[in-house]
Amino acid sequence: MTDQTLRVTVTRQEPGEEPRDETFDVPFDDRTSVLDALDWIKDHSAPSLTFRWSCRSGVCGSCGVMVNGRPVLGCETTVAGYRTSGLTVGPMAHATVQRDLAVDTDEFLAKLRGVSPWMLPTPPVLQPAGAPGPHPSPDAESQDPSAVPSLDVLAVHSQTPGQVEAYRGLSQCIDCMLCYAACPVLDDVAGFTGPAAVATARRWDLDSRDDGNETRFLALAENEEGIWPCTQVGACTRACPKGVDPAKAIRDYQREALG
Amino acid sequence: MSAALAAVETFAAEGRDDAVVALVSKVYPMRSHTVAAEGGAAGVVPGGADTAEQHVADTLRGGAGLGHDDAVRFVVDRAPAELARLERLGMPWSRTADGDPAVRRFGGMTNPRTWFAADKTGFHLLHTLFQTTLREPSIRRYDEHVVLDLLLSDAPSSDAPSSGASRPSSGAGSQSPADASRAARGVVAYDQQRGEPVTILAAAVVLATGGYARAWGTSTNAGIVTGDGLSMALRAGLPLRDLEMVQVHPTCLPGSGILITEAARGEGGVLVDAAGERYLADYGLGPVTPVGEPAARQMELGPRDKLSQAFWHADRAGRTIPTRDGGVVHLDLRHLGKAVIDERLPLVAGLARRFGGVDPVREPIPVRPAAHYTMGGIVTTAHGQVLDAAGAPVAGLFAAGECASTGLHGANRLGSNSLVETLVVGRAAGTLAAAPSSPSEPLSSSGPPSTAARPASSAPPSSAVPSSQSQDPGEAALVDRARARAEHWLAMRGRGTESPAEIRRELGTVLDAEVGIFRDADGLARAAATLEDLHARYQDVRVADTAAVFNTDWSQVLELGAMLAVARGAVAAAIGRTESRGAHQRLDHPHTDDVARHSLVTLDAAGAVEVRWQPVDAAVSAAAAATPGKDHR
Ligand SMILES: Cc1cc2nc3c(=O)[nH]c(=O)nc-3n(C[C@H](O)[C@H](O)[C@H](O)COP(=O)(O)OP(=O)(O)OC[C@H]3O[C@@H](n4cnc5c(N)ncnc54)[C@H](O)[C@@H]3O)c2cc1C
Ligand code: SF4
Ligand code: FES
């Protein structure tokens, strides 16, 4: 970092207290990210400043924050662009603040779990006696678990590159919750299943190996807070740092449900 | 998570519904660093030209004498089944046109055998497993719980006189010798969200805490990869093996250390020095291959360690481009053209643009080496059973993944062998951990071995007595010990004067400078002196934040302590290893000893680091002796 400094305001909040803004002058250069700036503040000025991070490369999904009211990944966003405007970093919207910039993640995970984001029907555990897999090889033989595995445990589905492509985009979700922070519907319907969970449901539905469409469809369409609150503003898709298109996933479900 | 799923399946197979598995992590599991793995996971596809024998041979060659035959065999034989199982769970493996999982070439592997999901294999692997665990009600997650210490039934002899009460009631079957009767009884953790310590009592514990490469200043590893599990094992009196073996990846972004995967070179990227020359040819990697025509094991596709070593020489020879993050060379992809770059290397292109500040279509990417993978770890058998300093199994204690030293990687890991290790050894450990009648099971007489003894919602350790069915005489003593451990760590809050950020910075700098690609006695002595100084300062480290909830000032200081402890061990072992082998290259000792030995680091009663040397053969037989169902050969 150089001796240039930038004014960074951070919205802080202790559990059970009101939010308050604190301002810091942070040295920066053209590569300094929002996360670097927060680190600098924690190391030099406010050791109690709380924020999540891990990979610093945009893949773990930990570091979502609001910068000047827009949800972004702190590690992927450089501060230099805010040189003139200055920047205010706050916790992601539509989530309960736990401390400073750390927000509740369990609500999101409960919504995700609600769409059964796993292979359906549940693939059988291949037993020592050689219980058949989903596509048992014709020459499957029984075997001892401690011995070298034989063919039945090697059973795999066939899936062409085109079939992978069908759900590839939706499988890029890193659970960063930026789309929830962006979604205006959550202002009014806090229980809305929301963009990422619906996108992930769709990811499984579009997977040629999965047969759980009905289960997920029921969870989403027969539930007032499933897909119906969405008014197709598209804020989620614009906010997504990974190119997932949750708005389309929701729209596709809505169309299917309407026949 | 692989271990957790295996344990659940084992319970289910036995028709047990009384057992739960606690999945404890200091981050939400899908944030774990496995998420960053790009390249893929190795497993021989049956029916093709490739063979398990060849995979074993490649792995042992990479291991440079420190690999164990049996551990390598164990993982290699089970790798394809684990990768297939992941497929059945929904892993989006990249495919051939025929619809089979595709495999790619990888450094050090004779045949293509690396299964991959584009350039995001670890991400998809982690999310597939995580989403699958959501399905299992008997997997109870303890998210954002920082584990502080292991609870073992018998304190190590270096501790205060251990109370007899904490000994487990002896089971019906075999009685272990008195000094080897230690058993895992659980962990003491701190719930960051509620701001309170939590004791989790369990019949078995599987450590899967990852490596320690974040201790280095320039590292491809995430901030959480701080060797916590290794430092807990050290404190518990257990040995750590081959800590000095740290793999350095040749092509990473300066400063951030973000990995630019080998695939960029596989596609035809070339490395040039400040003068634009293909410098690798001058350091034994030639002859020069034409630009855009990469050839296996030559030039840019030479072994990782050779590429890192060539960088080191070029840097010393003044051939690199100076930057504030040290010398860099250029990884040039421009000749590939925009279409190829965007289609085949989308992640690399994105990382270079976002974090390197260059568009690889128009400019070369500045790169330099960074610490990447730590071969050293907690000593285990191939099944993940942890062994103590005497080579005896610690009942109910397992380790899997990068925190373990199973004997798979030896002195150097082959890329794509580690993801598969997390799956194979994780499953083996999970299965043994859940087995009701495992020969070393110490708690068989004390009720069903429920793996997590209390729900996340109950109170702190003072009242963390688990369900009555698993009461045993040692439990009260154990809970007391857990509380004492928690208080010990909590007492660090609100005291101290030494800046943790400064200690962390100095630690990273000295490891980068002296414990990198090449080492020598002088540099290692400097590193040791610096680490002793940092260790002393750490005793008075400042934790300004006194809050109970999300005190990350404190938890980052704990991580710093773990990194320091493991780094001290790594430097001591590096000093003692007066030879060059695998990832450990000594300028002053370029030869390789005839007898391959493991380093074993322990702490003595006063907390000083001790290094012992163990011939590999002895380690192999100790592991065999501790493996259930095997003859003691
Ligand atoms: C950039 C990069 C690319 C890689 N690419 C490949 C590749 O292509 N192929 C390959 O085979 N390998 C690759 N590797 C290596 C491989 O990814 C790792 O070795 C492997 O993912 C480690 O997995 P793990 O489960 O052991 O640990 P991790 O995934 O690091 O998980 C550790 C877990 O332990 C938890 N934990 C740690 N300490 C504590 C504590 N004190 N309390 C509570 N929880 C704790 C963490 O929160 C985390 O959940 C790569 C590594 C890197 C860094
Ligand atoms: S859909 Fe995009 S914005 Fe939403 S959680 Fe997933 S990655 Fe983040
Ligand atoms: S730190 Fe991992 S996404 Fe930003």
XYZ file of N, CA, C and O and ligand atoms in Angstrom, chain A residues 173-179 196 240-242 244 246, ligand 2:
60
model
N -22.970 -21.882 -7.644
C -23.331 -21.080 -6.467
C -22.388 -21.349 -5.300
O -22.158 -22.499 -4.929
N -21.842 -20.289 -4.718
C -20.911 -20.437 -3.597
C -21.573 -20.120 -2.252
O -20.893 -19.948 -1.238
N -22.890 -20.031 -2.226
C -23.632 -19.791 -0.976
C -23.198 -18.490 -0.284
O -23.145 -18.412 0.948
N -22.913 -17.468 -1.094
C -22.403 -16.236 -0.483
C -23.524 -15.336 0.029
O -23.282 -14.400 0.796
N -24.754 -15.598 -0.409
C -25.947 -14.879 0.055
C -26.043 -13.442 -0.467
O -26.889 -12.684 -0.008
N -25.204 -13.051 -1.412
C -25.327 -11.697 -1.960
C -26.693 -11.499 -2.603
O -27.290 -10.418 -2.530
N -27.211 -12.557 -3.229
C -28.503 -12.418 -3.909
C -29.626 -12.164 -2.897
O -30.597 -11.464 -3.211
N -30.857 -18.132 -4.139
C -29.845 -19.186 -4.227
C -30.445 -20.559 -3.964
O -30.108 -21.539 -4.633
N -25.160 -11.482 -8.409
C -24.404 -12.731 -8.251
C -22.987 -12.599 -8.805
O -22.793 -12.292 -9.984
N -21.976 -12.879 -7.986
C -20.597 -12.762 -8.459
C -20.158 -13.971 -9.280
O -19.059 -13.962 -9.826
N -20.963 -14.995 -9.353
C -20.541 -16.237 -10.007
C -21.341 -16.544 -11.262
O -21.291 -17.661 -11.782
N -24.417 -17.109 -11.661
C -25.610 -17.950 -11.515
C -26.796 -17.061 -11.896
O -26.763 -15.854 -11.675
N -30.272 -16.895 -10.746
C -31.396 -17.366 -9.918
C -32.736 -16.856 -10.436
O -33.740 -17.569 -10.343
S -26.715 -17.456 -6.448
Fe -24.896 -16.164 -6.689
S -25.236 -14.456 -5.241
Fe -26.663 -16.071 -4.679
S -25.602 -17.239 -3.075
Fe -25.185 -18.268 -5.031
S -23.252 -17.366 -5.742
Fe -24.022 -16.012 -4.138
